Amino acid sequence: MKTLPLFPVTTVGSWPRPPALLDAQRQLRRGRIDRALFDGVADEAVTDLIRLQEQVGCDLITDGELRRDNFYSFLAQKLDGVRLMTLAEMLDVVEDKVGFERLLQTLDVPAYSISNPTCVGRIVRREPLALDDLRFMRRHTQRAVKVTLPGPYLLTRAMFVAEVTRAVYPTKEDLAEDVVSMLREEVLALAAEGADFVQLDEPVLSELAFAPGRTRTFMCAALAARKDPAEELEFAVTLINRVVSGVTGVRLGVHVCRGNWSRDETTLLRGNYQPLAPYLERLHAAQLVLEYATERAGDLLKFENKELGLGVVNPRTDTVETSDEIRRAIERALRLYAPDQIFLNPDCGFGTFSSRPMNSTEIAVAKLQAISTAARELRGQHS
Ligand SMILES: [Zn+2]
């Protein structure tokens, strides 16, 4: 792992896709261009983004998930046994059609814009999920590199659509077994290949804490949670720990947020981390990457034996936080965490769904710039 300065600046993952890449994604989906041509366009976009992050002052570089359609559906291309189903197709197969339709109505996402990676056969890791992306990044930057992956709980929830999955995996727990081994294999490969940071995204955890029994999420996955929230959280901790336990040579992080699919803050979940704390503290991950710029996340909590990836800018607003505001947020965190326990990041990605980014590149850059200015100022005082 490369040495990082105090208050390392990084992103949570997704970044707005440039127009040429969006176009290539569309062409690829329609079969008008081949994979190699798409990769050429994506390589250029990722290289540009790496340069941009270096210029802005990011210490831990990501590829912005630019090659992915969204943060988890890309798995359909990498795994056997997974098929992307549109919401219309889902509506055809689910038994609870009324409930499902009600779910769609509460969403602030055009239904056609999402496809769910659904498990329709035995899960086999046909090709690595992000290993090639890591190799590409390492060829194009000397800085430390972060790789993001959907977490095992999110994936199990998303992929298990009882009506079509049950024939292969009778229960969600059965599916989880193969999801865990597939992800563990990937994390081990990323560590061996020199990733500095691997982040597992588990946004649905907040739904268990803040909307138990409600299916107000951007994923059809919500249909698969019928158990007691405490039992589900316990299940999630077990899965994550089985993926990462004993993995060395790489910093592991888990990202949790309250939804990042809408700019309408009232449709997103609200509540502080207290109900999640006993579970998050038990994760075998060095760092929790958490949103704190939005007031919906409540007061800062001290998580024992954890580094904090402190969310200091809101990816869904046009107003750019000032470096003074960010510095004050870091100073508040310094009352609970040592300087070398704090990483700086936006609350979540800037471009969750490729067709529907949460912000423009210009604003995203300005926000990162503000973070890196604040980091530079504070490094002087704390080194
Ligand atoms: Zn997030």
CSV table of C-alpha atoms and ligand atoms in Angstrom, one decimal:
chain,number,residue,atom,x,y,z
A,1,MET,CA,0.0,0.0,0.0
A,2,LYS,CA,1.3,3.5,-0.8
A,3,THR,CA,1.8,6.0,1.9
A,4,LEU,CA,-0.9,8.6,2.1
A,5,PRO,CA,-0.8,12.2,3.5
A,6,LEU,CA,-2.9,13.2,6.4
A,7,PHE,CA,-6.6,13.7,5.4
A,8,PRO,CA,-6.4,11.8,2.1
A,9,VAL,CA,-8.8,13.2,-0.4
A,10,THR,CA,-10.8,10.7,-2.5
A,11,THR,CA,-14.2,10.1,-4.2
A,12,VAL,CA,-16.8,7.5,-3.2
A,13,GLY,CA,-17.0,6.0,-6.6
A,14,SER,CA,-19.2,7.1,-9.5
A,15,TRP,CA,-18.5,10.1,-11.6
A,16,PRO,CA,-20.6,11.7,-14.4
A,17,ARG,CA,-19.9,10.0,-17.7
A,18,PRO,CA,-18.6,12.2,-20.5
A,19,PRO,CA,-21.0,12.4,-23.6
A,20,ALA,CA,-18.7,10.2,-25.8
A,21,LEU,CA,-18.8,7.4,-23.3
A,22,LEU,CA,-22.5,7.6,-22.8
A,23,ASP,CA,-22.9,7.3,-26.5
A,24,ALA,CA,-20.6,4.4,-26.6
A,25,GLN,CA,-22.5,2.7,-23.8
A,26,ARG,CA,-25.7,3.1,-25.8
A,27,GLN,CA,-24.1,1.8,-29.0
A,28,LEU,CA,-22.7,-1.2,-27.2
A,29,ARG,CA,-26.1,-2.1,-25.7
A,30,ARG,CA,-27.7,-2.0,-29.1
A,31,GLY,CA,-24.9,-4.1,-30.5
A,32,ARG,CA,-23.7,-1.4,-32.9
A,33,ILE,CA,-20.2,-1.4,-31.7
A,34,ASP,CA,-18.0,-4.2,-30.2
A,35,ARG,CA,-16.4,-4.5,-26.8
A,36,ALA,CA,-13.0,-3.4,-28.1
A,37,LEU,CA,-14.3,-0.2,-29.6
A,38,PHE,CA,-16.2,0.6,-26.3
A,39,ASP,CA,-13.1,-0.1,-24.3
A,40,GLY,CA,-11.1,2.4,-26.4
A,41,VAL,CA,-13.6,5.1,-25.6
A,42,ALA,CA,-13.8,4.1,-21.9
A,43,ASP,CA,-9.9,4.0,-21.6
A,44,GLU,CA,-9.7,7.5,-22.8
A,45,ALA,CA,-12.4,8.7,-20.4
A,46,VAL,CA,-10.8,7.0,-17.4
A,47,THR,CA,-7.4,8.4,-18.3
A,48,ASP,CA,-8.9,11.9,-18.5
A,49,LEU,CA,-10.5,11.4,-15.1
A,50,ILE,CA,-7.3,10.1,-13.5
A,51,ARG,CA,-5.5,13.3,-14.7
A,52,LEU,CA,-8.3,15.4,-13.4
A,53,GLN,CA,-8.2,13.8,-10.0
A,54,GLU,CA,-4.5,14.3,-9.9
A,55,GLN,CA,-4.8,18.0,-10.8
A,56,VAL,CA,-7.5,18.6,-8.3
A,57,GLY,CA,-5.5,17.0,-5.5
A,58,CYS,CA,-7.0,13.6,-5.0
A,59,ASP,CA,-4.7,11.3,-3.1
A,60,LEU,CA,-6.6,8.1,-3.7
A,61,ILE,CA,-7.7,7.7,-7.3
A,62,THR,CA,-10.7,5.9,-8.6
A,63,ASP,CA,-11.9,5.2,-12.1
A,64,GLY,CA,-15.2,6.9,-11.4
A,65,GLU,CA,-16.9,3.6,-12.2
A,66,LEU,CA,-17.1,5.1,-15.7
A,67,ARG,CA,-17.2,1.7,-17.5
A,68,ARG,CA,-20.2,0.6,-15.5
A,69,ASP,CA,-23.8,1.3,-16.3
A,70,ASN,CA,-24.4,1.8,-12.6
A,71,PHE,CA,-22.7,0.7,-9.4
A,72,TYR,CA,-24.0,-2.9,-9.4
A,73,SER,CA,-25.7,-3.9,-12.6
A,74,PHE,CA,-22.4,-4.2,-14.4
A,75,LEU,CA,-22.0,-7.6,-12.7
A,76,ALA,CA,-24.4,-9.1,-15.3
A,77,GLN,CA,-21.5,-8.8,-17.8
A,78,LYS,CA,-19.0,-10.5,-15.6
A,79,LEU,CA,-21.0,-13.3,-14.0
A,80,ASP,CA,-22.7,-16.4,-15.3
A,81,GLY,CA,-26.2,-16.8,-13.9
A,82,VAL,CA,-27.1,-13.1,-13.8
A,83,ARG,CA,-29.4,-11.4,-16.3
A,84,LEU,CA,-30.4,-7.8,-16.4
A,85,MET,CA,-34.1,-7.5,-16.1
A,86,THR,CA,-36.0,-4.3,-16.8
A,87,LEU,CA,-38.6,-3.2,-14.3
A,88,ALA,CA,-41.2,-4.1,-16.8
A,89,GLU,CA,-39.9,-7.7,-17.0
A,90,MET,CA,-39.7,-7.7,-13.2
A,91,LEU,CA,-43.4,-6.7,-13.0
A,92,ASP,CA,-44.2,-9.7,-15.2
A,93,VAL,CA,-42.7,-12.2,-12.8
A,94,VAL,CA,-43.2,-10.9,-9.3
A,95,GLU,CA,-46.2,-12.3,-7.4
A,96,ASP,CA,-46.9,-9.1,-5.5
A,97,LYS,CA,-47.7,-6.9,-8.5
A,98,VAL,CA,-49.7,-4.4,-6.5
A,99,GLY,CA,-46.9,-3.9,-4.0
A,100,PHE,CA,-44.3,-3.7,-6.7
A,101,GLU,CA,-46.3,-1.1,-8.6
A,102,ARG,CA,-46.7,0.9,-5.5
A,103,LEU,CA,-42.9,0.7,-5.1
A,104,LEU,CA,-42.4,2.0,-8.6
A,105,GLN,CA,-44.7,4.9,-7.9
A,106,THR,CA,-42.8,6.1,-4.9
A,107,LEU,CA,-39.5,6.0,-6.8
A,108,ASP,CA,-38.1,9.2,-8.2
A,109,VAL,CA,-36.4,7.3,-11.0
A,110,PRO,CA,-37.9,6.7,-14.4
A,111,ALA,CA,-38.6,3.0,-14.4
A,112,TYR,CA,-37.1,2.5,-17.8
A,113,SER,CA,-33.7,3.8,-16.6
A,114,ILE,CA,-33.0,0.9,-14.2
A,115,SER,CA,-32.3,-2.7,-14.9
A,116,ASN,CA,-31.9,-5.2,-12.1
A,117,PRO,CA,-29.1,-7.8,-12.1
A,118,THR,CA,-31.3,-10.8,-11.4
A,119,CYS,CA,-30.0,-14.3,-10.5
A,120,VAL,CA,-31.4,-16.8,-13.0
A,121,GLY,CA,-28.7,-19.5,-12.8
A,122,ARG,CA,-25.8,-20.7,-10.8
A,123,ILE,CA,-23.4,-17.7,-10.0
A,124,VAL,CA,-20.0,-18.2,-11.6
A,125,ARG,CA,-17.3,-15.5,-11.8
A,126,ARG,CA,-16.7,-15.8,-15.5
A,127,GLU,CA,-14.3,-12.8,-15.5
A,128,PRO,CA,-12.9,-10.6,-12.8
A,129,LEU,CA,-15.2,-7.8,-11.7
A,130,ALA,CA,-12.7,-5.0,-11.4
A,131,LEU,CA,-9.3,-6.5,-11.7
A,132,ASP,CA,-8.7,-5.2,-15.2
A,133,ASP,CA,-9.9,-1.7,-14.1
A,134,LEU,CA,-7.3,-1.8,-11.3
A,135,ARG,CA,-4.5,-2.8,-13.7
A,136,PHE,CA,-5.5,0.0,-16.0
A,137,MET,CA,-5.5,2.6,-13.3
A,138,ARG,CA,-2.1,1.4,-12.0
A,139,ARG,CA,-0.6,1.8,-15.4
A,140,HIS,CA,-1.9,5.4,-15.6
A,141,THR,CA,-1.2,6.8,-12.1
A,142,GLN,CA,1.6,6.7,-9.6
A,143,ARG,CA,-0.9,7.6,-6.8
A,144,ALA,CA,-2.7,5.2,-4.5
A,145,VAL,CA,-5.8,3.6,-6.1
A,146,LYS,CA,-9.2,2.7,-4.7
A,147,VAL,CA,-11.5,0.1,-6.2
A,148,THR,CA,-15.2,0.1,-5.4
A,149,LEU,CA,-17.4,-3.0,-5.5
A,150,PRO,CA,-21.0,-3.7,-4.6
A,151,GLY,CA,-21.2,-5.4,-1.2
A,152,PRO,CA,-22.4,-8.9,-0.7
A,153,TYR,CA,-25.6,-7.9,1.1
A,154,LEU,CA,-26.7,-5.5,-1.6
A,155,LEU,CA,-25.9,-8.0,-4.3
A,156,THR,CA,-27.8,-10.8,-2.6
A,157,ARG,CA,-30.8,-8.6,-2.0
A,158,ALA,CA,-30.7,-7.3,-5.6
A,159,MET,CA,-30.1,-10.6,-7.3
A,160,PHE,CA,-32.6,-12.7,-5.4
A,161,VAL,CA,-35.9,-12.3,-7.2
A,162,ALA,CA,-37.7,-15.3,-5.7
A,163,GLU,CA,-39.9,-16.1,-8.7
A,164,VAL,CA,-37.0,-16.7,-11.0
A,165,THR,CA,-34.1,-17.4,-8.5
A,166,ARG,CA,-35.8,-20.1,-6.4
A,167,ALA,CA,-35.3,-22.7,-9.1
A,168,VAL,CA,-31.5,-22.4,-8.6
A,169,TYR,CA,-31.2,-21.1,-5.0
A,170,PRO,CA,-34.1,-22.0,-2.8
A,171,THR,CA,-33.4,-19.1,-0.4
A,172,LYS,CA,-31.6,-15.9,-0.2
A,173,GLU,CA,-29.1,-17.5,2.2
A,174,ASP,CA,-28.2,-20.1,-0.4
A,175,LEU,CA,-27.6,-17.5,-3.0
A,176,ALA,CA,-25.5,-15.5,-0.5
A,177,GLU,CA,-23.0,-18.4,-0.2
A,178,ASP,CA,-22.0,-18.1,-3.9
A,179,VAL,CA,-22.1,-14.3,-3.8
A,180,VAL,CA,-19.7,-14.3,-0.8
A,181,SER,CA,-17.2,-16.7,-2.5
A,182,MET,CA,-17.3,-14.8,-5.7
A,183,LEU,CA,-16.6,-11.5,-4.0
A,184,ARG,CA,-14.0,-12.9,-1.7
A,185,GLU,CA,-12.1,-14.2,-4.7
A,186,GLU,CA,-12.3,-10.8,-6.3
A,187,VAL,CA,-11.1,-8.9,-3.2
A,188,LEU,CA,-8.2,-11.3,-2.8
A,189,ALA,CA,-7.2,-10.8,-6.4
A,190,LEU,CA,-7.4,-7.0,-6.0
A,191,ALA,CA,-5.2,-7.1,-2.9
A,192,ALA,CA,-2.7,-9.4,-4.7
A,193,GLU,CA,-2.6,-7.0,-7.6
A,194,GLY,CA,-1.8,-4.0,-5.4
A,195,ALA,CA,-5.0,-2.2,-4.8
A,196,ASP,CA,-4.5,0.3,-2.0
A,197,PHE,CA,-8.1,0.5,-1.0
A,198,VAL,CA,-11.1,-1.7,-1.7
A,199,GLN,CA,-14.5,-0.2,-0.8
A,200,LEU,CA,-17.7,-2.3,-0.6
A,201,ASP,CA,-20.9,-0.4,-1.1
A,202,GLU,CA,-23.8,-1.3,1.1
A,203,PRO,CA,-26.3,1.5,0.7
A,204,VAL,CA,-29.3,-0.8,1.6
A,205,LEU,CA,-28.1,-1.1,5.2
A,206,SER,CA,-29.6,2.3,5.9
A,207,GLU,CA,-32.9,1.2,4.6
A,208,LEU,CA,-33.1,-1.5,7.2
A,209,ALA,CA,-32.4,1.1,9.9
A,210,PHE,CA,-34.4,4.0,8.7
A,211,ALA,CA,-37.3,2.5,6.7
A,212,PRO,CA,-38.0,-0.9,8.2
A,213,GLY,CA,-40.8,-2.6,6.4
A,214,ARG,CA,-41.0,0.1,3.8
A,215,THR,CA,-39.8,-0.5,0.3
A,216,ARG,CA,-38.8,3.0,-0.5
A,217,THR,CA,-35.6,2.3,-2.3
A,218,PHE,CA,-34.2,2.6,-5.8
A,219,MET,CA,-33.8,-1.1,-6.0
A,220,CYS,CA,-36.4,-3.8,-6.6
A,221,ALA,CA,-34.1,-5.6,-4.2
A,222,ALA,CA,-36.4,-4.3,-1.4
A,223,LEU,CA,-38.8,-7.1,-2.3
A,224,ALA,CA,-36.4,-9.6,-0.9
A,225,ALA,CA,-36.3,-8.3,2.6
A,226,ARG,CA,-39.1,-9.7,4.6
A,227,LYS,CA,-37.3,-10.4,7.9
A,228,ASP,CA,-36.8,-8.5,11.0
A,229,PRO,CA,-34.4,-5.6,10.4
A,230,ALA,CA,-32.1,-6.7,13.2
A,231,GLU,CA,-31.8,-10.2,11.7
A,232,GLU,CA,-31.1,-8.7,8.3
A,233,LEU,CA,-28.4,-6.5,9.7
A,234,GLU,CA,-26.9,-9.5,11.4
A,235,PHE,CA,-27.0,-11.3,8.1
A,236,ALA,CA,-25.3,-8.4,6.3
A,237,VAL,CA,-22.5,-8.2,8.9
A,238,THR,CA,-21.8,-11.9,8.5
A,239,LEU,CA,-21.7,-11.7,4.7
A,240,ILE,CA,-19.4,-8.7,4.7
A,241,ASN,CA,-17.1,-10.2,7.2
A,242,ARG,CA,-16.9,-13.5,5.3
A,243,VAL,CA,-15.9,-11.6,2.2
A,244,VAL,CA,-13.1,-9.6,3.9
A,245,SER,CA,-11.9,-11.6,6.9
A,246,GLY,CA,-8.2,-12.3,6.8
A,247,VAL,CA,-7.6,-10.3,3.7
A,248,THR,CA,-4.3,-8.4,4.1
A,249,GLY,CA,-2.2,-5.9,2.2
A,250,VAL,CA,-5.1,-3.7,1.3
A,251,ARG,CA,-7.2,-1.1,3.2
A,252,LEU,CA,-10.8,-2.2,3.3
A,253,GLY,CA,-13.7,0.2,3.6
A,254,VAL,CA,-17.5,-0.1,3.7
A,255,HIS,CA,-19.7,2.7,2.3
A,256,VAL,CA,-23.1,3.3,3.7
A,257,CYS,CA,-25.5,6.1,2.6
A,258,ARG,CA,-29.2,6.9,2.6
A,259,GLY,CA,-29.8,6.8,-1.1
A,260,ASN,CA,-28.3,8.8,-3.9
A,261,TRP,CA,-30.8,8.6,-6.7
A,262,SER,CA,-32.7,11.8,-6.4
A,263,ARG,CA,-32.0,15.5,-5.8
A,264,ASP,CA,-35.2,15.7,-3.8
A,265,GLU,CA,-33.9,15.3,-0.3
A,266,THR,CA,-37.4,14.5,1.0
A,267,THR,CA,-37.5,11.3,-0.9
A,268,LEU,CA,-34.2,10.1,0.6
A,269,LEU,CA,-34.0,8.4,4.0
A,270,ARG,CA,-33.2,10.2,7.2
A,271,GLY,CA,-31.6,9.3,10.6
A,272,ASN,CA,-28.3,9.2,12.3
A,273,TYR,CA,-26.0,6.2,12.4
A,274,GLN,CA,-26.8,5.2,16.0
A,275,PRO,CA,-29.1,2.2,15.1
A,276,LEU,CA,-26.4,0.9,12.7
A,277,ALA,CA,-23.4,1.5,15.0
A,278,PRO,CA,-23.3,-1.8,16.8
A,279,TYR,CA,-23.3,-3.6,13.4
A,280,LEU,CA,-20.9,-1.3,11.6
A,281,GLU,CA,-18.4,-1.5,14.5
A,282,ARG,CA,-18.2,-5.3,14.1
A,283,LEU,CA,-17.2,-5.1,10.4
A,284,HIS,CA,-13.7,-6.4,9.7
A,285,ALA,CA,-13.0,-3.3,7.7
A,286,ALA,CA,-10.6,-0.5,8.7
A,287,GLN,CA,-12.8,2.3,7.4
A,288,LEU,CA,-16.4,3.4,7.3
A,289,VAL,CA,-17.1,5.7,4.4
A,290,LEU,CA,-20.1,7.7,5.5
A,291,GLU,CA,-22.2,10.6,4.4
A,292,TYR,CA,-22.2,13.5,6.8
A,293,ALA,CA,-22.6,16.6,4.6
A,294,THR,CA,-26.3,16.1,4.3
A,295,GLU,CA,-28.1,17.0,7.6
A,296,ARG,CA,-30.2,13.8,7.1
A,297,ALA,CA,-27.2,11.9,8.4
A,298,GLY,CA,-27.4,13.5,11.8
A,299,ASP,CA,-24.6,14.2,14.3
A,300,LEU,CA,-21.2,12.7,14.0
A,301,LEU,CA,-20.6,9.4,15.8
A,302,LYS,CA,-17.4,7.9,17.1
A,303,PHE,CA,-17.1,4.3,15.8
A,304,GLU,CA,-14.6,2.4,17.9
A,305,ASN,CA,-11.5,1.1,16.0
A,306,LYS,CA,-12.6,2.6,12.7
A,307,GLU,CA,-11.2,5.2,10.4
A,308,LEU,CA,-13.7,7.6,9.1
A,309,GLY,CA,-14.2,8.4,5.4
A,310,LEU,CA,-15.9,11.7,6.2
A,311,GLY,CA,-18.5,12.9,3.7
A,312,VAL,CA,-17.9,16.7,3.5
A,313,VAL,CA,-19.7,17.7,0.3
A,314,ASN,CA,-23.2,16.8,-0.9
A,315,PRO,CA,-23.0,15.3,-4.4
A,316,ARG,CA,-26.6,16.3,-5.2
A,317,THR,CA,-26.5,20.1,-4.8
A,318,ASP,CA,-25.4,22.9,-7.1
A,319,THR,CA,-24.0,25.0,-4.2
A,320,VAL,CA,-20.3,24.3,-3.8
A,321,GLU,CA,-19.3,24.0,-0.2
A,322,THR,CA,-16.5,26.4,0.8
A,323,SER,CA,-13.2,25.1,2.0
A,324,ASP,CA,-13.9,27.0,5.3
A,325,GLU,CA,-17.1,25.0,5.8
A,326,ILE,CA,-15.2,21.8,5.0
A,327,ARG,CA,-12.4,22.7,7.4
A,328,ARG,CA,-14.9,23.2,10.2
A,329,ALA,CA,-16.5,19.9,9.5
A,330,ILE,CA,-13.1,18.2,9.7
A,331,GLU,CA,-12.3,20.1,12.9
A,332,ARG,CA,-15.5,18.7,14.4
A,333,ALA,CA,-14.5,15.2,13.4
A,334,LEU,CA,-11.1,15.8,15.0
A,335,ARG,CA,-12.8,16.0,18.4
A,336,LEU,CA,-13.7,12.3,18.0
A,337,TYR,CA,-11.0,10.9,15.6
A,338,ALA,CA,-7.2,11.2,15.4
A,339,PRO,CA,-5.9,13.1,12.4
A,340,ASP,CA,-4.6,9.9,10.8
A,341,GLN,CA,-8.0,8.3,11.1
A,342,ILE,CA,-9.8,10.8,8.8
A,343,PHE,CA,-10.2,10.5,5.1
A,344,LEU,CA,-12.1,13.1,3.1
A,345,ASN,CA,-14.7,12.3,0.5
A,346,PRO,CA,-18.1,13.4,-0.9
A,347,ASP,CA,-21.1,11.8,0.7
A,348,CYS,CA,-21.6,9.5,-2.3
A,349,GLY,CA,-20.9,9.2,-6.0
A,350,PHE,CA,-21.6,12.0,-8.4
A,351,GLY,CA,-23.1,9.8,-11.1
A,352,THR,CA,-24.9,6.8,-9.6
A,353,PHE,CA,-26.7,5.8,-12.8
A,354,SER,CA,-24.8,6.5,-16.0
A,355,SER,CA,-27.9,8.0,-17.7
A,356,ARG,CA,-28.8,10.1,-14.7
A,357,PRO,CA,-25.8,11.7,-13.0
A,358,MET,CA,-26.5,13.6,-9.7
A,359,ASN,CA,-24.3,16.5,-10.8
A,360,SER,CA,-22.3,18.1,-13.6
A,361,THR,CA,-18.6,17.4,-14.0
A,362,GLU,CA,-17.9,21.1,-13.4
A,363,ILE,CA,-19.6,21.2,-10.0
A,364,ALA,CA,-18.2,17.8,-9.0
A,365,VAL,CA,-14.7,19.2,-9.8
A,366,ALA,CA,-15.3,22.4,-7.9
A,367,LYS,CA,-16.5,20.3,-4.8
A,368,LEU,CA,-13.4,18.1,-5.0
A,369,GLN,CA,-11.2,21.2,-5.3
A,370,ALA,CA,-12.8,22.7,-2.1
A,371,ILE,CA,-12.1,19.4,-0.2
A,372,SER,CA,-8.5,19.4,-1.3
A,373,THR,CA,-8.0,23.1,-0.4
A,374,ALA,CA,-9.3,22.3,3.1
A,375,ALA,CA,-7.1,19.2,3.4
A,376,ARG,CA,-4.0,21.2,2.4
A,377,GLU,CA,-4.7,23.9,5.0
A,378,LEU,CA,-5.3,21.4,7.8
A,379,ARG,CA,-2.2,19.3,6.9
A,380,GLY,CA,0.0,22.2,7.8
A,381,GLN,CA,-1.5,22.4,11.2
A,382,HIS,CA,-1.5,18.7,12.1
A,383,SER,CA,1.7,17.2,10.6
B,1,ZN,ZN,-23.7,6.1,-1.5
